[in-house]
PDB file of C-alpha atoms in Angstrom:
ATOM      1  CA  UNK A1227      37.140  65.181  61.236  1.00 44.00           C
ATOM      2  CA  UNK A1228      35.322  66.053  64.538  1.00 44.00           C
ATOM      3  CA  UNK A1229      38.736  66.512  66.527  1.00 48.00           C
ATOM      4  CA  UNK A1230      39.536  69.501  63.379  1.00 56.00           C
ATOM      5  CA  UNK A1231      36.876  71.182  64.174  1.00 54.00           C
ATOM      6  CA  UNK A1232      37.244  73.942  66.247  1.00 53.00           C
ATOM      7  CA  UNK A1233      36.925  74.070  70.121  1.00 66.00           C
ATOM      8  CA  UNK A1234      35.688  70.138  69.099  1.00 73.00           C
ATOM      9  CA  UNK A1235      37.603  69.366  72.417  1.00 73.00           C
ATOM     10  CA  UNK A1236      35.268  71.386  74.909  1.00 82.00           C
ATOM     11  CA  UNK A1237      32.508  69.191  72.640  1.00 84.00           C
ATOM     12  CA  UNK A1238      33.965  66.082  73.731  1.00 83.00           C
ATOM     13  CA  UNK A1239      34.573  67.174  77.364  1.00 83.00           C
ATOM     14  CA  UNK A1240      31.442  68.438  77.599  1.00 88.00           C
ATOM     15  CA  UNK A1241      30.070  64.649  76.267  1.00 87.00           C
ATOM     16  CA  UNK A1242      32.080  63.022  78.854  1.00 87.00           C
ATOM     17  CA  UNK A1243      30.992  65.108  82.105  1.00 90.00           C
ATOM     18  CA  UNK A1244      27.433  64.764  80.753  1.00 90.00           C
ATOM     19  CA  UNK A1245      27.738  60.585  80.535  1.00 91.00           C
ATOM     20  CA  UNK A1246      27.286  58.833  84.116  1.00 93.00           C
ATOM     21  CA  UNK A1247      29.932  55.799  82.675  1.00 92.00           C
ATOM     22  CA  UNK A1248      32.818  58.449  82.780  1.00 94.00           C
ATOM     23  CA  UNK A1249      32.087  59.275  86.441  1.00 96.00           C
ATOM     24  CA  UNK A1250      31.528  56.087  87.257  1.00 96.00           C
ATOM     25  CA  UNK A1251      34.912  54.717  86.197  1.00 97.00           C
ATOM     26  CA  UNK A1252      36.853  57.951  87.311  1.00 96.00           C
ATOM     27  CA  UNK A1253      34.816  57.667  90.879  1.00 97.00           C
ATOM     28  CA  UNK A1254      35.880  53.626  91.267  1.00 97.00           C
ATOM     29  CA  UNK A1255      39.862  54.791  90.446  1.00 97.00           C
ATOM     30  CA  UNK A1256      39.624  57.647  93.228  1.00 97.00           C
ATOM     31  CA  UNK A1257      38.231  55.171  95.360  1.00 97.00           C
ATOM     32  CA  UNK A1258      40.965  52.805  94.412  1.00 97.00           C
ATOM     33  CA  UNK A1259      43.624  55.078  94.967  1.00 95.00           C
ATOM     34  CA  UNK A1260      43.181  56.912  97.708  1.00 95.00           C
ATOM     35  CA  UNK A1261      43.579  54.017  99.896  1.00 94.00           C
ATOM     36  CA  UNK A1262      46.289  51.820  97.819  1.00 92.00           C
ATOM     37  CA  UNK A1263      48.879  55.162  97.632  1.00 90.00           C
ATOM     38  CA  UNK A1264      47.899  55.534 101.597  1.00 90.00           C
ATOM     39  CA  UNK A1265      48.392  51.685 102.714  1.00 88.00           C
ATOM     40  CA  UNK A1266      51.800  51.747 100.996  1.00 86.00           C
ATOM     41  CA  UNK A1267      53.345  55.269 101.228  1.00 83.00           C
ATOM     42  CA  UNK A1268      52.601  54.621 105.369  1.00 81.00           C
ATOM     43  CA  UNK A1269      54.074  51.214 105.052  1.00 80.00           C
ATOM     44  CA  UNK A1270      57.533  51.843 105.796  1.00 78.00           C
ATOM     45  CA  UNK A1271      56.417  53.997 109.074  1.00 75.00           C
ATOM     46  CA  UNK A1272      53.960  50.462 109.577  1.00 73.00           C
ATOM     47  CA  UNK A1273      57.234  48.332 109.724  1.00 73.00           C
ATOM     48  CA  UNK A1274      59.540  50.435 111.352  1.00 72.00           C
ATOM     49  CA  UNK A1275      57.261  50.430 113.881  1.00 68.00           C
ATOM     50  CA  UNK A1276      56.662  46.784 114.337  1.00 63.00           C
ATOM     51  CA  UNK A1277      60.551  46.322 114.684  1.00 65.00           C
ATOM     52  CA  UNK A1278      61.555  46.240 111.232  1.00 67.00           C
ATOM     53  CA  UNK A1279      64.145  48.330 108.879  1.00 65.00           C
ATOM     54  CA  UNK A1280      66.809  48.301 106.243  1.00 66.00           C
ATOM     55  CA  UNK A1281      66.264  45.746 103.617  1.00 69.00           C
ATOM     56  CA  UNK A1282      63.685  44.024 105.143  1.00 70.00           C
ATOM     57  CA  UNK A1283      61.549  46.718 104.678  1.00 75.00           C
ATOM     58  CA  UNK A1284      62.545  47.760 101.504  1.00 79.00           C
ATOM     59  CA  UNK A1285      62.281  43.584 100.559  1.00 83.00           C
ATOM     60  CA  UNK A1286      58.511  44.317 101.733  1.00 82.00           C
ATOM     61  CA  UNK A1287      57.772  47.250  99.735  1.00 84.00           C
ATOM     62  CA  UNK A1288      58.935  45.729  96.715  1.00 87.00           C
ATOM     63  CA  UNK A1289      57.095  42.164  97.045  1.00 90.00           C
ATOM     64  CA  UNK A1290      53.770  44.380  97.859  1.00 91.00           C
ATOM     65  CA  UNK A1291      54.313  46.331  94.304  1.00 90.00           C
ATOM     66  CA  UNK A1292      55.322  43.339  92.338  1.00 93.00           C
ATOM     67  CA  UNK A1293      52.299  41.432  93.392  1.00 95.00           C
ATOM     68  CA  UNK A1294      49.792  45.056  92.784  1.00 94.00           C
ATOM     69  CA  UNK A1295      51.500  44.241  89.543  1.00 94.00           C
ATOM     70  CA  UNK A1296      50.491  40.561  89.224  1.00 95.00           C
ATOM     71  CA  UNK A1297      47.006  41.516  90.180  1.00 94.00           C
ATOM     72  CA  UNK A1298      46.758  43.403  87.186  1.00 94.00           C
ATOM     73  CA  UNK A1299      48.063  40.945  84.720  1.00 95.00           C
ATOM     74  CA  UNK A1300      44.796  38.042  85.841  1.00 95.00           C
ATOM     75  CA  UNK A1301      42.630  40.474  85.211  1.00 95.00           C
ATOM     76  CA  UNK A1302      43.555  41.351  81.735  1.00 93.00           C
ATOM     77  CA  UNK A1303      43.222  37.482  81.336  1.00 94.00           C
ATOM     78  CA  UNK A1304      39.628  37.341  83.382  1.00 95.00           C
ATOM     79  CA  UNK A1305      38.536  40.094  81.358  1.00 94.00           C
ATOM     80  CA  UNK A1306      39.482  38.055  78.102  1.00 92.00           C
ATOM     81  CA  UNK A1307      37.755  34.774  79.391  1.00 94.00           C
ATOM     82  CA  UNK A1308      34.385  36.402  80.055  1.00 92.00           C
ATOM     83  CA  UNK A1309      34.451  37.266  83.600  1.00 95.00           C
ATOM     84  CA  UNK A1310      32.128  40.065  83.997  1.00 94.00           C
ATOM     85  CA  UNK A1311      33.841  43.413  84.913  1.00 95.00           C
ATOM     86  CA  UNK A1312      31.590  43.842  88.053  1.00 95.00           C
ATOM     87  CA  UNK A1313      32.546  40.942  89.594  1.00 96.00           C
ATOM     88  CA  UNK A1314      36.103  41.607  89.061  1.00 96.00           C
ATOM     89  CA  UNK A1315      35.444  45.009  90.433  1.00 97.00           C
ATOM     90  CA  UNK A1316      33.026  43.656  93.680  1.00 97.00           C
ATOM     91  CA  UNK A1317      36.322  41.308  94.353  1.00 97.00           C
ATOM     92  CA  UNK A1318      39.179  43.562  93.573  1.00 97.00           C
ATOM     93  CA  UNK A1319      37.174  46.560  96.629  1.00 97.00           C
ATOM     94  CA  UNK A1320      36.072  43.065  98.863  1.00 97.00           C
ATOM     95  CA  UNK A1321      39.690  42.144  99.119  1.00 96.00           C
ATOM     96  CA  UNK A1322      41.209  45.289  99.935  1.00 96.00           C
ATOM     97  CA  UNK A1323      38.827  45.649 103.069  1.00 96.00           C
ATOM     98  CA  UNK A1324      39.401  42.399 104.305  1.00 96.00           C
ATOM     99  CA  UNK A1325      43.140  42.877 103.894  1.00 94.00           C
ATOM    100  CA  UNK A1326      42.964  46.545 104.948  1.00 93.00           C
ATOM    101  CA  UNK A1327      41.103  44.892 107.772  1.00 93.00           C
ATOM    102  CA  UNK A1328      43.721  42.356 108.667  1.00 91.00           C
ATOM    103  CA  UNK A1329      46.404  44.554 108.696  1.00 87.00           C
ATOM    104  CA  UNK A1330      45.556  47.237 110.496  1.00 87.00           C
ATOM    105  CA  UNK A1331      42.982  46.436 113.044  1.00 84.00           C
ATOM    106  CA  UNK A1332      45.326  45.074 115.429  1.00 70.00           C
ATOM    107  CA  UNK A1333      48.134  47.571 115.426  1.00 65.00           C
ATOM    108  CA  UNK A1334      49.087  49.079 117.972  1.00 54.00           C
ATOM    109  CA  UNK A1335      47.055  46.937 120.612  1.00 49.00           C
ATOM    110  CA  UNK A1336      48.922  46.500 123.916  1.00 45.00           C
ATOM    111  CA  UNK A1337      47.819  42.766 124.043  1.00 44.00           C
ATOM    112  CA  UNK A1338      49.105  41.751 119.769  1.00 49.00           C
ATOM    113  CA  UNK A1339      52.281  39.509 120.123  1.00 51.00           C
ATOM    114  CA  UNK A1340      54.391  40.156 117.758  1.00 56.00           C
ATOM    115  CA  UNK A1341      53.557  37.198 115.343  1.00 62.00           C
ATOM    116  CA  UNK A1342      50.667  38.932 114.307  1.00 74.00           C
ATOM    117  CA  UNK A1343      53.245  40.967 111.833  1.00 78.00           C
ATOM    118  CA  UNK A1344      53.072  37.659 109.674  1.00 81.00           C
ATOM    119  CA  UNK A1345      49.934  37.828 109.634  1.00 84.00           C
ATOM    120  CA  UNK A1346      49.402  41.555 108.905  1.00 84.00           C
ATOM    121  CA  UNK A1347      52.143  41.426 105.994  1.00 86.00           C
ATOM    122  CA  UNK A1348      49.822  38.827 104.364  1.00 90.00           C
ATOM    123  CA  UNK A1349      46.538  41.259 104.854  1.00 91.00           C
ATOM    124  CA  UNK A1350      49.099  43.857 102.771  1.00 91.00           C
ATOM    125  CA  UNK A1351      49.828  41.665 100.311  1.00 93.00           C
ATOM    126  CA  UNK A1352      46.095  40.346  99.407  1.00 95.00           C
ATOM    127  CA  UNK A1353      45.165  44.210  99.755  1.00 95.00           C
ATOM    128  CA  UNK A1354      47.805  44.773  97.496  1.00 94.00           C
ATOM    129  CA  UNK A1355      47.340  41.509  94.930  1.00 95.00           C
ATOM    130  CA  UNK A1356      43.759  41.312  94.462  1.00 95.00           C
ATOM    131  CA  UNK A1357      43.414  44.910  94.718  1.00 95.00           C
ATOM    132  CA  UNK A1358      45.495  45.063  91.253  1.00 94.00           C
ATOM    133  CA  UNK A1359      42.610  43.557  89.329  1.00 96.00           C
ATOM    134  CA  UNK A1360      40.948  47.083  89.600  1.00 97.00           C
ATOM    135  CA  UNK A1361      42.348  49.542  87.636  1.00 95.00           C
ATOM    136  CA  UNK A1362      43.227  47.188  84.445  1.00 94.00           C
ATOM    137  CA  UNK A1363      39.123  46.481  84.413  1.00 96.00           C
ATOM    138  CA  UNK A1364      39.024  50.384  85.248  1.00 96.00           C
ATOM    139  CA  UNK A1365      41.378  51.273  81.980  1.00 95.00           C
ATOM    140  CA  UNK A1366      39.008  48.557  80.020  1.00 94.00           C
ATOM    141  CA  UNK A1367      35.951  50.139  81.589  1.00 95.00           C
ATOM    142  CA  UNK A1368      36.678  53.849  80.256  1.00 94.00           C
ATOM    143  CA  UNK A1369      36.867  52.843  76.732  1.00 93.00           C
ATOM    144  CA  UNK A1370      33.687  50.715  76.552  1.00 92.00           C
ATOM    145  CA  UNK A1371      31.653  53.229  78.827  1.00 93.00           C
ATOM    146  CA  UNK A1372      32.857  56.113  76.973  1.00 91.00           C
ATOM    147  CA  UNK A1373      30.304  58.290  75.419  1.00 90.00           C
ATOM    148  CA  UNK A1374      31.775  57.678  71.931  1.00 87.00           C
ATOM    149  CA  UNK A1375      34.508  56.408  70.216  1.00 86.00           C
ATOM    150  CA  UNK A1376      35.912  60.220  70.371  1.00 84.00           C
ATOM    151  CA  UNK A1377      36.052  60.591  73.832  1.00 88.00           C
ATOM    152  CA  UNK A1378      37.878  57.416  74.728  1.00 91.00           C
ATOM    153  CA  UNK A1379      40.553  60.190  75.428  1.00 89.00           C
ATOM    154  CA  UNK A1380      39.035  62.540  77.661  1.00 91.00           C
ATOM    155  CA  UNK A1381      37.279  60.144  79.637  1.00 93.00           C
ATOM    156  CA  UNK A1382      40.794  58.172  79.990  1.00 94.00           C
ATOM    157  CA  UNK A1383      42.252  61.424  81.219  1.00 93.00           C
ATOM    158  CA  UNK A1384      39.220  62.363  83.781  1.00 94.00           C
ATOM    159  CA  UNK A1385      39.697  59.166  85.241  1.00 95.00           C
ATOM    160  CA  UNK A1386      43.289  59.656  85.904  1.00 94.00           C
ATOM    161  CA  UNK A1387      42.063  63.580  87.283  1.00 95.00           C
ATOM    162  CA  UNK A1388      40.120  61.595  90.221  1.00 96.00           C
ATOM    163  CA  UNK A1389      42.841  58.995  90.556  1.00 95.00           C
ATOM    164  CA  UNK A1390      44.624  61.913  91.361  1.00 96.00           C
ATOM    165  CA  UNK A1391      42.687  63.551  93.800  1.00 96.00           C
ATOM    166  CA  UNK A1392      42.219  60.302  95.706  1.00 95.00           C
ATOM    167  CA  UNK A1393      45.673  60.021  96.352  1.00 94.00           C
ATOM    168  CA  UNK A1394      45.487  63.921  97.142  1.00 95.00           C
ATOM    169  CA  UNK A1395      42.854  63.296  99.352  1.00 95.00           C
ATOM    170  CA  UNK A1396      43.431  59.228 100.928  1.00 94.00           C
ATOM    171  CA  UNK A1397      46.859  59.592 102.358  1.00 93.00           C
ATOM    172  CA  UNK A1398      46.144  62.895 104.692  1.00 94.00           C
ATOM    173  CA  UNK A1399      42.934  61.077 105.514  1.00 94.00           C
ATOM    174  CA  UNK A1400      44.456  57.969 106.787  1.00 93.00           C
ATOM    175  CA  UNK A1401      47.210  59.965 108.680  1.00 92.00           C
ATOM    176  CA  UNK A1402      44.348  61.957 110.387  1.00 94.00           C
ATOM    177  CA  UNK A1403      42.849  58.907 111.665  1.00 93.00           C
ATOM    178  CA  UNK A1404      45.927  57.417 112.672  1.00 90.00           C
ATOM    179  CA  UNK A1405      46.583  60.406 115.099  1.00 91.00           C
ATOM    180  CA  UNK A1406      42.916  61.010 116.092  1.00 93.00           C
ATOM    181  CA  UNK A1407      43.542  56.583 117.314  1.00 88.00           C
ATOM    182  CA  UNK A1408      47.124  56.951 118.597  1.00 85.00           C
ATOM    183  CA  UNK A1409      48.010  54.339 115.918  1.00 82.00           C
ATOM    184  CA  UNK A1410      47.408  52.883 112.919  1.00 84.00           C
ATOM    185  CA  UNK A1411      44.567  50.149 114.544  1.00 87.00           C
ATOM    186  CA  UNK A1412      41.684  52.190 113.113  1.00 91.00           C
ATOM    187  CA  UNK A1413      42.871  53.156 109.810  1.00 91.00           C
ATOM    188  CA  UNK A1414      40.918  50.285 107.998  1.00 92.00           C
ATOM    189  CA  UNK A1415      38.210  52.112 108.460  1.00 94.00           C
ATOM    190  CA  UNK A1416      38.852  54.841 106.053  1.00 94.00           C
ATOM    191  CA  UNK A1417      39.842  52.316 103.331  1.00 94.00           C
ATOM    192  CA  UNK A1418      36.661  50.054 104.564  1.00 95.00           C
ATOM    193  CA  UNK A1419      34.555  52.671 103.979  1.00 96.00           C
ATOM    194  CA  UNK A1420      36.202  53.298 100.150  1.00 96.00           C
ATOM    195  CA  UNK A1421      35.868  49.859  99.486  1.00 97.00           C
ATOM    196  CA  UNK A1422      32.438  50.025 100.310  1.00 97.00           C
ATOM    197  CA  UNK A1423      31.713  52.777  97.939  1.00 97.00           C
ATOM    198  CA  UNK A1424      33.680  51.079  95.226  1.00 97.00           C
ATOM    199  CA  UNK A1425      30.920  48.033  95.700  1.00 97.00           C
ATOM    200  CA  UNK A1426      28.281  50.542  94.916  1.00 97.00           C
ATOM    201  CA  UNK A1427      29.896  51.735  91.974  1.00 96.00           C
ATOM    202  CA  UNK A1428      30.147  48.152  90.545  1.00 96.00           C
ATOM    203  CA  UNK A1429      27.027  47.797  90.658  1.00 95.00           C
ATOM    204  CA  UNK A1430      25.610  50.950  88.971  1.00 95.00           C
ATOM    205  CA  UNK A1431      28.663  50.173  86.276  1.00 95.00           C
ATOM    206  CA  UNK A1432      26.756  46.929  85.994  1.00 93.00           C
ATOM    207  CA  UNK A1433      23.858  48.456  85.495  1.00 92.00           C
ATOM    208  CA  UNK A1434      25.403  51.036  82.650  1.00 91.00           C
ATOM    209  CA  UNK A1435      26.757  47.946  81.267  1.00 90.00           C
ATOM    210  CA  UNK A1436      23.684  46.043  80.725  1.00 87.00           C
ATOM    211  CA  UNK A1437      22.221  49.261  79.989  1.00 82.00           C
ATOM    212  CA  UNK A1438      24.225  49.487  76.757  1.00 68.00           C
ATOM    213  CA  UNK A1439      23.578  46.301  75.390  1.00 64.00           C
ATOM    214  CA  UNK A1440      20.320  46.788  75.075  1.00 58.00           C
TER     215      UNK A1440
END
């Protein structure tokens, strides 16, 4: 078997990194994780600045995480019913862009009324819930777009590595923009840029899937 050949893992790694599909899914995961962790990681600070504290913040965080799980589950059902992965990825990244814009575009503005908090939180829920379709879809695509069956593990591993890179880079970028702007009102530009690139990746993934069926 290939797995018992000395240095076989190097062959799998070379084949994985030399193929377009693994790079597409891994980059897409990085674009997702970078913004999701940035938004969720800073949510307690954002809520505190909005005048919330204690159990209220904990409940907000729990619901945001819960709806993300819901998005993952729904993605699996939709994929089983034949909805194209490209459509799910495009929809997920688009919803994250809209959600982040709603949540942060007026944050810190002097004219923003306190009742905007509900709308902002709704934006975060949209960001997390519909964005939750992305990881489930990408894990399926990691199997589909792996160069061969023996490269599935390395493809998933590469996707996880770039996901970790996104988590490492995303929050500092958002924090840097917030520091420059003196508030969170322009941080949606960072997440929105990730979403635009994610939509472009979704288009490339769609083309790669079509090419694989030819």
